[in-house]
Coordinates of C-alpha atoms in Angstrom, one line a residue:
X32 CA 0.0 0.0 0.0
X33 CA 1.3 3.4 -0.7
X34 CA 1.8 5.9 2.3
X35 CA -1.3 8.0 2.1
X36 CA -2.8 6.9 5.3
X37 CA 0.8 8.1 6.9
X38 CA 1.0 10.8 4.7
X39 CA 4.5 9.9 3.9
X40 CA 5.8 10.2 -0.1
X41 CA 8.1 7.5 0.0
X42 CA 10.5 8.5 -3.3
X43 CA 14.1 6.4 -4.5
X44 CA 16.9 7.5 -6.4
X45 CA 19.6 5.4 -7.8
X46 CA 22.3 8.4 -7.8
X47 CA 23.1 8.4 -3.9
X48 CA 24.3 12.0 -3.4
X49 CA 27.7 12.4 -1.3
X50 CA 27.4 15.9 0.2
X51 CA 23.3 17.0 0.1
X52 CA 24.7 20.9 0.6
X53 CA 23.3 21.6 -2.6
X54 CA 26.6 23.6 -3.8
X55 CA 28.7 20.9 -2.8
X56 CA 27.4 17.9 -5.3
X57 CA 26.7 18.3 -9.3
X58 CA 24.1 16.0 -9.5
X59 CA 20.4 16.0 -10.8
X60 CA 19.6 14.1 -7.5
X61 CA 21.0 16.7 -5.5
X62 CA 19.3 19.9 -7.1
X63 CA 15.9 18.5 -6.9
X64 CA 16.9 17.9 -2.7
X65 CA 18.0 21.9 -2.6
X66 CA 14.5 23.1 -4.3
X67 CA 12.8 21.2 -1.6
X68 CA 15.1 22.5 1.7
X69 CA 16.4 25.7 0.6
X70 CA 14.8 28.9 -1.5
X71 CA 16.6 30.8 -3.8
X72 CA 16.1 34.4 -4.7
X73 CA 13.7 34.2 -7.4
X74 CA 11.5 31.5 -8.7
X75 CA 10.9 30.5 -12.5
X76 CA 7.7 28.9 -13.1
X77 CA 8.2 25.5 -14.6
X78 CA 5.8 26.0 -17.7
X79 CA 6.1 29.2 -18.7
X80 CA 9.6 29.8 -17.2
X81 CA 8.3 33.4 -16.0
X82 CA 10.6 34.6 -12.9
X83 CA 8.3 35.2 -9.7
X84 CA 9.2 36.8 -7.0
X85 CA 10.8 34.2 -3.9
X86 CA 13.2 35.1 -1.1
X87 CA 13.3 38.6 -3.5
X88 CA 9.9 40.7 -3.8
X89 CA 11.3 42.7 -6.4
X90 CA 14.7 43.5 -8.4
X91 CA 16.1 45.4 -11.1
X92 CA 19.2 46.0 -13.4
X93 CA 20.9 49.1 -12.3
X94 CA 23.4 49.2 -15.1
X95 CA 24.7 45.9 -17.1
X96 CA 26.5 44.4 -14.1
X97 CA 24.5 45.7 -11.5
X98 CA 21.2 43.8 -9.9
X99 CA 20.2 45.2 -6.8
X100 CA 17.0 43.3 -4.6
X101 CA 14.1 44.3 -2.2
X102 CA 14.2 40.7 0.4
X103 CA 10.9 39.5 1.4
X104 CA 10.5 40.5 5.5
X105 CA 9.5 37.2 7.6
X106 CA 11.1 33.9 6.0
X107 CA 12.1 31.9 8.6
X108 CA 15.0 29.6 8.4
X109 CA 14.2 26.2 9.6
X110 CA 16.0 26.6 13.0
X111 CA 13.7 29.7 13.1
X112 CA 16.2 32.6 12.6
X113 CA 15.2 35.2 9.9
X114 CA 16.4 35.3 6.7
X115 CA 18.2 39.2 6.0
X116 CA 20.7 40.7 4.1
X117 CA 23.5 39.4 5.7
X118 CA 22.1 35.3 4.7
X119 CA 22.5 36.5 0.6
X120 CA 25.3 38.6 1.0
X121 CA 27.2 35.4 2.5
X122 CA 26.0 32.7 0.6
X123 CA 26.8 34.8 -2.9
X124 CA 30.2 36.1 -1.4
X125 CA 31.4 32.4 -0.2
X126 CA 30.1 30.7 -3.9
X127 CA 31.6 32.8 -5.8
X128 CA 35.0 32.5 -4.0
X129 CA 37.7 30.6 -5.9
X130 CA 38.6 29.3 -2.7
X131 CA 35.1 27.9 -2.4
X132 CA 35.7 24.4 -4.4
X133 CA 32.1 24.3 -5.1
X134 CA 30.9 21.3 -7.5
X135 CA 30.6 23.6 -10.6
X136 CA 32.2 27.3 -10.3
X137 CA 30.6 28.0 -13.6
X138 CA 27.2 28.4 -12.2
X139 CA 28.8 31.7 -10.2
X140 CA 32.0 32.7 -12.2
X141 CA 29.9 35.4 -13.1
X142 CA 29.9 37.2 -9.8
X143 CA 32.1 39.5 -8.5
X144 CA 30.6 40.0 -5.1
X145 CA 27.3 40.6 -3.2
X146 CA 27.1 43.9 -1.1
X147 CA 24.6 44.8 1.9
X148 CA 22.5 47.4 0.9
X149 CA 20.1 47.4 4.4
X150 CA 18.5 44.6 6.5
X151 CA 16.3 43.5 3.5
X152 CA 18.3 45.1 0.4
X153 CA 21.0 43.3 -1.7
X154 CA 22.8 44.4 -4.7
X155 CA 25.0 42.0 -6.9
X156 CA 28.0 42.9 -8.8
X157 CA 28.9 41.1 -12.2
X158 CA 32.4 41.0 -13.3
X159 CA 30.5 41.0 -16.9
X160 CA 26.9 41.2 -18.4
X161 CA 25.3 38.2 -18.1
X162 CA 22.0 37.6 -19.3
X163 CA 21.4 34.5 -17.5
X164 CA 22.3 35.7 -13.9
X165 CA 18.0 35.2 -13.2
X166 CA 18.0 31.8 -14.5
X167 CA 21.4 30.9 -12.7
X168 CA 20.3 32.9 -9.3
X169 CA 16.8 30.8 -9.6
X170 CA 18.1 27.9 -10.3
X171 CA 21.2 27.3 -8.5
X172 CA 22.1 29.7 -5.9
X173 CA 19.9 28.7 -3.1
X174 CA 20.7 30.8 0.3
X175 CA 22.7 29.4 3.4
X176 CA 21.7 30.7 7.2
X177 CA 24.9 32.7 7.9
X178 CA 25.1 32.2 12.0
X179 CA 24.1 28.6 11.7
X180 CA 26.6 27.5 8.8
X181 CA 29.6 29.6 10.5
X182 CA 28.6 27.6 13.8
X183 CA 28.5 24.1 12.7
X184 CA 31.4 24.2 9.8
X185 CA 30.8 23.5 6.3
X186 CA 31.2 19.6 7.5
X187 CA 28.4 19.9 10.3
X188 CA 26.2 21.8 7.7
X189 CA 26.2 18.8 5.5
X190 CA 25.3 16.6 8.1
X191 CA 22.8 19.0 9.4
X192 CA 21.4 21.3 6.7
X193 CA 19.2 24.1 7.6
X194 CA 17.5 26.1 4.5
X195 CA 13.8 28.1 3.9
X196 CA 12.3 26.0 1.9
X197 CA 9.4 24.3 2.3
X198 CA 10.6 21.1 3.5
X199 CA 13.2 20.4 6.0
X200 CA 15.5 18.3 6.1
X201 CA 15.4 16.3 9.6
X202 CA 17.3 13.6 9.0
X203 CA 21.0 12.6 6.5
X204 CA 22.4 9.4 6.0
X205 CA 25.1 9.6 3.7
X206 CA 24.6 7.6 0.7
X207 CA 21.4 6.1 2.2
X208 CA 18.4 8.5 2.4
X209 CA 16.5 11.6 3.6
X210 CA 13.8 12.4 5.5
X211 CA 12.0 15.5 5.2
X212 CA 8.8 17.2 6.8
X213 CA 6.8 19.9 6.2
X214 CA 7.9 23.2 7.5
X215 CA 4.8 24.6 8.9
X216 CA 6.4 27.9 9.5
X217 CA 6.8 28.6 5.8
X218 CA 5.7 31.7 4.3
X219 CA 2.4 32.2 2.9
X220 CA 1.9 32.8 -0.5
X221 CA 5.1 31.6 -2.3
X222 CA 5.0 29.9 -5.5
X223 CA 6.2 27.3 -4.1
X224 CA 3.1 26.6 -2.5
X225 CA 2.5 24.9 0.9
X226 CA 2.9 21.2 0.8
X227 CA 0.0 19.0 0.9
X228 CA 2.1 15.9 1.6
X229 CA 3.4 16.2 5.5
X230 CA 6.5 14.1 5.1
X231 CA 9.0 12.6 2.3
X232 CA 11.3 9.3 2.7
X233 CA 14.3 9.8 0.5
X234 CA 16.3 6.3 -0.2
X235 CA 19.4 5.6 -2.4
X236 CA 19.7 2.4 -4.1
X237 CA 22.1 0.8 -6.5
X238 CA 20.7 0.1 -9.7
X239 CA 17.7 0.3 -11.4
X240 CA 16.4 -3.4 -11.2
X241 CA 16.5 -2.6 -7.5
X242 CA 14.6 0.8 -8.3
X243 CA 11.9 -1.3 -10.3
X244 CA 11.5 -3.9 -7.3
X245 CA 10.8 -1.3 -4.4
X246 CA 8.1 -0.3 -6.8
X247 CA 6.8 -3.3 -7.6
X248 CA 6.6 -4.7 -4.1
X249 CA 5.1 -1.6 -2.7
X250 CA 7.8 -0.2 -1.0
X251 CA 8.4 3.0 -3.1
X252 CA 5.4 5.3 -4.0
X253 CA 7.9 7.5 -6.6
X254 CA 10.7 6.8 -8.9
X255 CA 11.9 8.2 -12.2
X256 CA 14.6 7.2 -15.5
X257 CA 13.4 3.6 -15.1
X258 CA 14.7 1.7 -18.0
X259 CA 12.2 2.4 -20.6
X260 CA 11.7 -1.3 -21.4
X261 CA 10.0 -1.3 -18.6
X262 CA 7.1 1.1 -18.8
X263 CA 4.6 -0.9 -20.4
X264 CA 5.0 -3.1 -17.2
X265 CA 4.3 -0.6 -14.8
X266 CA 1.3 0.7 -16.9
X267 CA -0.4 -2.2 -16.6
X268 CA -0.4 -2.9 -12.7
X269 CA -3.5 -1.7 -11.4
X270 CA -2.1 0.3 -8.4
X271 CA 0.4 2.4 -10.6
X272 CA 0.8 4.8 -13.6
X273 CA 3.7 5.5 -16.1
X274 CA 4.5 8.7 -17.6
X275 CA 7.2 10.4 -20.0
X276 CA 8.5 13.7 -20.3
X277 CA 10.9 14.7 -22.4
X278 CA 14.1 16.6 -20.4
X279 CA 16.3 19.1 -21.4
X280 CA 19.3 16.9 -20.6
X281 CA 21.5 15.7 -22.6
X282 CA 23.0 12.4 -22.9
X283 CA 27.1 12.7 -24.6
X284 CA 30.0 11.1 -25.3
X285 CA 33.2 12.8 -24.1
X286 CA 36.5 11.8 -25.7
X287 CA 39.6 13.1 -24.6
X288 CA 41.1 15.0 -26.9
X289 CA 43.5 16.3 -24.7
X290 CA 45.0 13.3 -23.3
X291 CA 44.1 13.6 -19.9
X292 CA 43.9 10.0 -19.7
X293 CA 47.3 9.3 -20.5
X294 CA 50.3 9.6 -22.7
X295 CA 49.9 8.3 -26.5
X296 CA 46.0 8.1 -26.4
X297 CA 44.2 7.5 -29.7
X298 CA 41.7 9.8 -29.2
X299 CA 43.9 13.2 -29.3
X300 CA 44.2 12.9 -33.1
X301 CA 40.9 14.6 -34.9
X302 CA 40.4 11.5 -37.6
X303 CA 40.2 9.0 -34.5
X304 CA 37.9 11.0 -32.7
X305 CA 36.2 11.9 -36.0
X306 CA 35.6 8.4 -37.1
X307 CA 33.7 7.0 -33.1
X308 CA 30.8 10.4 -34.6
X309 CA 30.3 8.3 -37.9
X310 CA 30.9 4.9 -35.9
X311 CA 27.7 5.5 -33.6
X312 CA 23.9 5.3 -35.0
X313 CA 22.9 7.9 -32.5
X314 CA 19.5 8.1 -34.0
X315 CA 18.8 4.3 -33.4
X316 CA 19.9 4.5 -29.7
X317 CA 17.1 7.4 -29.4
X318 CA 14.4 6.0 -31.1
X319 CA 14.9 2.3 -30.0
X320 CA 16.6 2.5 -26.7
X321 CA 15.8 6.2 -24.7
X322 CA 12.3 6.2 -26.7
X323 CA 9.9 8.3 -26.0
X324 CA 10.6 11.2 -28.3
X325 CA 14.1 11.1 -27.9
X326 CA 16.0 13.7 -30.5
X327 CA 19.2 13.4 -31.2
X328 CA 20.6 17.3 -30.7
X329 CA 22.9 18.4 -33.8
X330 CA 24.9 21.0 -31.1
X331 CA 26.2 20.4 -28.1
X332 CA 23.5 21.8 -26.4
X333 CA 19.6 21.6 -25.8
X334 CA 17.6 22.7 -28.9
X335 CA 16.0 25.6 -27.2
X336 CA 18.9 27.2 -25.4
X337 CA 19.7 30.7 -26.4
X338 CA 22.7 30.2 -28.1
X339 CA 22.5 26.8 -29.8
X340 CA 22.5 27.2 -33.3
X341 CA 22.2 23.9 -35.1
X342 CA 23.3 25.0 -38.3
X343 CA 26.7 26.2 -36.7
X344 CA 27.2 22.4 -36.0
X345 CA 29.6 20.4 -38.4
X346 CA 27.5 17.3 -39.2
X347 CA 28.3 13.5 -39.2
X348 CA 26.2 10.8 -40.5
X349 CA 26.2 7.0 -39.7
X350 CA 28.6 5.5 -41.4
X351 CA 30.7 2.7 -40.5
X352 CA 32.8 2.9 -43.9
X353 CA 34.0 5.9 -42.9
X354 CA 35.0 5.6 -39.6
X355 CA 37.1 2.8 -40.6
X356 CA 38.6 4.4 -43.4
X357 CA 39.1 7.6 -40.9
X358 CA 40.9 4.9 -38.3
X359 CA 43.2 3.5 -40.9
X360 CA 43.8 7.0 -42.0
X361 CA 45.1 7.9 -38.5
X362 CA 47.2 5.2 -38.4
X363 CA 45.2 2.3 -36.4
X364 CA 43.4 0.0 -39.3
X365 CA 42.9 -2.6 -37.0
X366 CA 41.5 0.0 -34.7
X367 CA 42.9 0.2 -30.7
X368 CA 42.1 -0.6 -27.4
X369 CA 40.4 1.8 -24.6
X370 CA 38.0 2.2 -21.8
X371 CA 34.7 3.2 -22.1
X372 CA 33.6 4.8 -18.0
X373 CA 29.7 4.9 -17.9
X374 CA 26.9 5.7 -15.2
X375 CA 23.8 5.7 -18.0
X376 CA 21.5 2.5 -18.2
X377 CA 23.7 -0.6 -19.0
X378 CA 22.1 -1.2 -22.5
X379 CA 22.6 2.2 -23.9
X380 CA 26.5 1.7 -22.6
X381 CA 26.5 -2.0 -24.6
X382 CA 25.0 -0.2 -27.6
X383 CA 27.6 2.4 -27.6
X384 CA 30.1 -0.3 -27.0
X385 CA 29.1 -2.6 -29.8
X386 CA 29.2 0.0 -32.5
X387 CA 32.9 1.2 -31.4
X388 CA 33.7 -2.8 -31.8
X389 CA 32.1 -2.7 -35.7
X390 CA 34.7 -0.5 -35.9
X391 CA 37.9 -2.2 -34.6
X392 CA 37.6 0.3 -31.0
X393 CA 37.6 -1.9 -28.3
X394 CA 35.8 -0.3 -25.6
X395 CA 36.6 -1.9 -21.9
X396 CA 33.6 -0.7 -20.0
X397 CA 33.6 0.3 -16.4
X398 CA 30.2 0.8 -15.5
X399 CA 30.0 2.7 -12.5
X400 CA 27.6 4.8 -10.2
X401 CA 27.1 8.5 -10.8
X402 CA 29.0 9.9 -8.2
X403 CA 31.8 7.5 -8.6
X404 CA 31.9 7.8 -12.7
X405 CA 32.1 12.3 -12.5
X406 CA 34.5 11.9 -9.7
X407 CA 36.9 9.8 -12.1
X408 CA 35.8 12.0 -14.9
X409 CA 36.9 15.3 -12.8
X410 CA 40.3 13.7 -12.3
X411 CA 40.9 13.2 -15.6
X412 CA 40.8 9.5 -15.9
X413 CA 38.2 8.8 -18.5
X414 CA 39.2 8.1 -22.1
X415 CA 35.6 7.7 -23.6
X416 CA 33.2 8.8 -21.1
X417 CA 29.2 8.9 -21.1
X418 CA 27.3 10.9 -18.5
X419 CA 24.4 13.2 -18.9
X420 CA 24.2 16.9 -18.5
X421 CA 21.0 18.5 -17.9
X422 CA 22.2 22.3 -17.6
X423 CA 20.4 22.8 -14.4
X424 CA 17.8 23.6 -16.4
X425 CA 19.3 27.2 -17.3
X426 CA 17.9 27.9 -20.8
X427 CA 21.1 29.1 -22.2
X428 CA 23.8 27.8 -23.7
X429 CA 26.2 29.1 -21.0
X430 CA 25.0 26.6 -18.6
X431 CA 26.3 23.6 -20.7
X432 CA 29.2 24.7 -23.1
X433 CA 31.6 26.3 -20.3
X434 CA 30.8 23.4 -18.4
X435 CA 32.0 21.0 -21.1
X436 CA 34.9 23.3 -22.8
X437 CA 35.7 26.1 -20.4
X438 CA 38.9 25.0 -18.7
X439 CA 37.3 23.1 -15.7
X440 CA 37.1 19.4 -14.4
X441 CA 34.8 17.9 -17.3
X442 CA 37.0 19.7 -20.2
X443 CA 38.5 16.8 -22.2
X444 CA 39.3 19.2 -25.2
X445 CA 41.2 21.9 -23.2
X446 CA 40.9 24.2 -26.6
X447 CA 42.3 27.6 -26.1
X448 CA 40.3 28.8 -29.0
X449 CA 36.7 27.4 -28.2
X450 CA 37.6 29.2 -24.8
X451 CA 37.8 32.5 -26.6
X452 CA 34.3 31.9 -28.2
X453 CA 32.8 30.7 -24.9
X454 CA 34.2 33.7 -22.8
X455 CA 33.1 36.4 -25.8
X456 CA 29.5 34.6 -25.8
X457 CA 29.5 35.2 -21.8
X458 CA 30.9 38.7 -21.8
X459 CA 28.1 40.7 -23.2
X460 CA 24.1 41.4 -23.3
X461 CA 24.4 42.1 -26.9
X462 CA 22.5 38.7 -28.0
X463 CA 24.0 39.4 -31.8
X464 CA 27.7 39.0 -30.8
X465 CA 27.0 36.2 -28.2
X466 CA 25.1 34.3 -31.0
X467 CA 27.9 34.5 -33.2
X468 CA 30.3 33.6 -30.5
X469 CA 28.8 30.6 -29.7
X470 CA 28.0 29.6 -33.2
X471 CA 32.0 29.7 -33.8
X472 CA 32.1 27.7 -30.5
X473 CA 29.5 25.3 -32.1
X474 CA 31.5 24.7 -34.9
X475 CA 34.6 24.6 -33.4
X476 CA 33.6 21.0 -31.1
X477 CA 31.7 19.9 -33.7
X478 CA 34.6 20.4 -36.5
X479 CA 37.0 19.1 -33.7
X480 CA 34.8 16.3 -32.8
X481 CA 35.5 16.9 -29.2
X482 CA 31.6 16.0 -27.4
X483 CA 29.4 13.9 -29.2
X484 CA 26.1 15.0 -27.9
X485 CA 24.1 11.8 -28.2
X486 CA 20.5 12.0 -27.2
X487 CA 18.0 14.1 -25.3
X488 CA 16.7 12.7 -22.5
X489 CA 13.3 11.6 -22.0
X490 CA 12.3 10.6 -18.3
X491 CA 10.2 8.0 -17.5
X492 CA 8.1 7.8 -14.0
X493 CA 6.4 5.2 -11.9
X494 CA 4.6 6.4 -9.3
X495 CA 1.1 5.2 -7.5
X496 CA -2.0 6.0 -8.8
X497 CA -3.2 7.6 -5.0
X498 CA -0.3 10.2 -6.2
X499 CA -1.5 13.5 -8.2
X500 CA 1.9 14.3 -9.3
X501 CA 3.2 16.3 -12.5
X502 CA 6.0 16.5 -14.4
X503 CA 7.7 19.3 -15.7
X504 CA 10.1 19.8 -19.0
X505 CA 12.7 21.5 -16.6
X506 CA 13.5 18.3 -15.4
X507 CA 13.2 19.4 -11.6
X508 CA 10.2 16.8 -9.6
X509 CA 8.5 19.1 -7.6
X510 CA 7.1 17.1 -4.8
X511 CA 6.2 20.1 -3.0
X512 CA 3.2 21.2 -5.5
X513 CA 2.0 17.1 -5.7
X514 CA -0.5 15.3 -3.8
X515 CA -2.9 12.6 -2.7
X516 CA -5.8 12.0 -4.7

């Protein structure tokens, strides 16, 4: 039986997330945690992406680097201390710090500082124009309670979190779970809502056969990116429902181009790299593996991100001829050996893995979990590599293609050049120059053959039919709007 007569959403995730401060972990599983426990300054509404007032009533652009903030008077941390001035201006000031090793600096290169302007007044300095600070400050810049997270320590604050949201967080078992409960103290009228569901039981569990089997035996009432083979199954038992949505993540292939991996690796010369984007039938893994209306995205980016300009993108078909004749060309007709490092669904690995072999690559796979595989991938150890990246669900290009080429942990390409384009794309509000900057960045990793942007993702859901739950092309589960029917 589900947990409506204990009014407990009992939800599982497969990607167990190490640190649950939100700034402290990159992963999908640990954003959708912070938009529960913690509030950020401003709110986009999931389907029309219009910016609502939050934690700020009102804001405006002073000149092009300058945002300045009116706080909302009477949010309540959930240790009860009010949320002021000083909250932002520490949170912004300690994230944007070089010395903060936050998951992914990108998401606040674009800050200079954050100054007090009065109790309930903030103003934020850019060290350029950037469009997307709203989406970025809505998104991903949730606000830390300065008294409690200076007593406890970065380390205690994990263990411990405190935010405004409205959930909190009242109990953290590393790797294993959540629990969360209402806060009945939060403030009336957010967008957020107040949450019909009074409590939330977060677990962690290793795969997704494991996933499917808490649902089936009744002891999960939530869970989502079940393998899609699976969805007819679930539709048919009569106490649960199974939905798609298509995501504005992006499943890729990185290949290191720069040799991080290790001395004398195939896949710094362009023909090599070159031939694995004609070796791969990327449109067969959408249709026949993701399903769902899975597109197979011609940039390295989401279709509808500002900035991603498909017909920038250097094109390569499915062709096996080629890529051999591109192999033998760069030296390695009977093709080479390599590691493939994975943390997507073992059959779209295999399928990846088989078409290298057509080939002559022979692609040793290391299937790992999430956490694991980008913590490898950040230390430079992954020769073929394929994750996910769902931007944070910032609808511009800057949330994907700094990530991927800008100098950081996930840069396999380490392109002087396509930094140029990416840093002249992020350094202006004239949308003219930053299209063409990142169209000459567009062509640049597609020429190069540097990211192989393989699929979009389409997420699936199995959840109990006593559940009124909806999902959102942002790619963020909002338990805090759902409820029991």
């Amino acid at each position: 039986m589900a947990q409506k007569s204990a009014d407990t959403l009992r939800v599982v995730f497969r990607d167990a997330v190490p640190n649950i401060d939100p700034y402290y972990n990159s992963q999908r599983t640990g954003l959708i945690q912070a938009h529960h426990a913690w509030d950020t300054l401003v709110y986009r509404e999931p389907s029309t992406f219009e910016m609502k007032p939050l934690i700020a009533t009102a804001w405006k652009l002073v000149d092009p680097v300058t945002l300045e903030f009116t706080l909302r008077q009477g949010v309540k941390f959930h240790d009860g201390s009010t949320l002021t001035a000083d909250d932002v201006v520490y949170t912004i000031n300690t994230v944007a710090s070089p010395d903060s090793k936050v998951a992914t600096p990108s998401n606040y290169a674009w800050i200079d500082r954050a100054e007090k302007l009065g109790d309930y007044s903030v103003r934020i300095v850019m060290k350029k124009p950037t469009p997307a600070a709203l989406e970025y400050l809505s998104f991903v810049t949730p606000i830390w309670p300065k008294a409690y997270r200076e007593k406890v320590g970065a380390e205690g604050y994990a263990k411990a979190p405190v935010g405004s949201g409205p959930y909190k967080i009242t109990k953290v078992e590393t790797g294993s779970g959540l629990q969360y409960e209402r806060f009945e103290e939060y403030w009336a009228g957010s967008p957020k809502g107040k949450p019909a569901i009074k409590k939330i039981s977060v677990r962690f569990v290793p795969d997704a056969a494991t996933e499917m089997t808490e649902l089936l035996s009744g002891r999960t009432d939530w869970l989502w990116n079940m393998n899609p083979d699976q969805f007819d199954a679930v539709s048919r038992m009569p106490n649960l429902q199974a939905t798609r949505a298509e995501s504005m993540r992006i499943g890729y292939l990185s290949i290191d181009a720069a040799g991080r991996s290790g001395a004398g690796n195939p896949l710094t010369k362009t023909k090599v790299r070159q031939a694995i984007w004609h070796a791969i039938d990327r449109e067969t893994i959408a249709k026949q593996l993701v399903t769902g209306g899975s597109r197979v995205p011609p940039a390295p980016c989401f279709p509808t991100q500002f900035g991603c300009d498909a017909e920038a993108a250097v094109k390569y078909e499915y062709s096996p001829a080629k890529a051999k004749a591109l192999l033998a060309e760069a030296g390695y007709p009977n093709g080479f050996e390599t590691e493939l490092v994975s943390y997507v669904l073992p059959p779209w690995t295999a399928a990846v893995q088989n078409y290298l072999q057509a080939v002559g690559i022979k692609a040793r796979v290391s299937q790992l979990q999430v956490a694991a595989a980008i913590q490898r991938s950040w230390r430079g150890e992954n020769p073929l590599y394929l994750g996910s990246w769902g931007s944070y669900s910032i609808n511009d290009v800057s949330a994907i293609m700094p990530v991927m080429f800008g100098g950081g942990n996930d840069d396999y390409a380490r392109d002087a050049e396509l930094q140029k384009f990416l840093t002249e794309g992020g350094s202006t509000n004239d949308p003219i120059k930053r299209q063409a900057a990142y169209a000459a960045a567009i062509k640049r990793v597609t020429e190069q053959a540097y990211w192989l942007p393989m699929h979009t993702y389409v997420n699936t859901y199995g959840f109990v039919k006593d559940l009124d739950f909806k999902p959102y092309p942002d790619e963020l589960p909002r338990f805090f709007l759902a409820k029991w029917k």
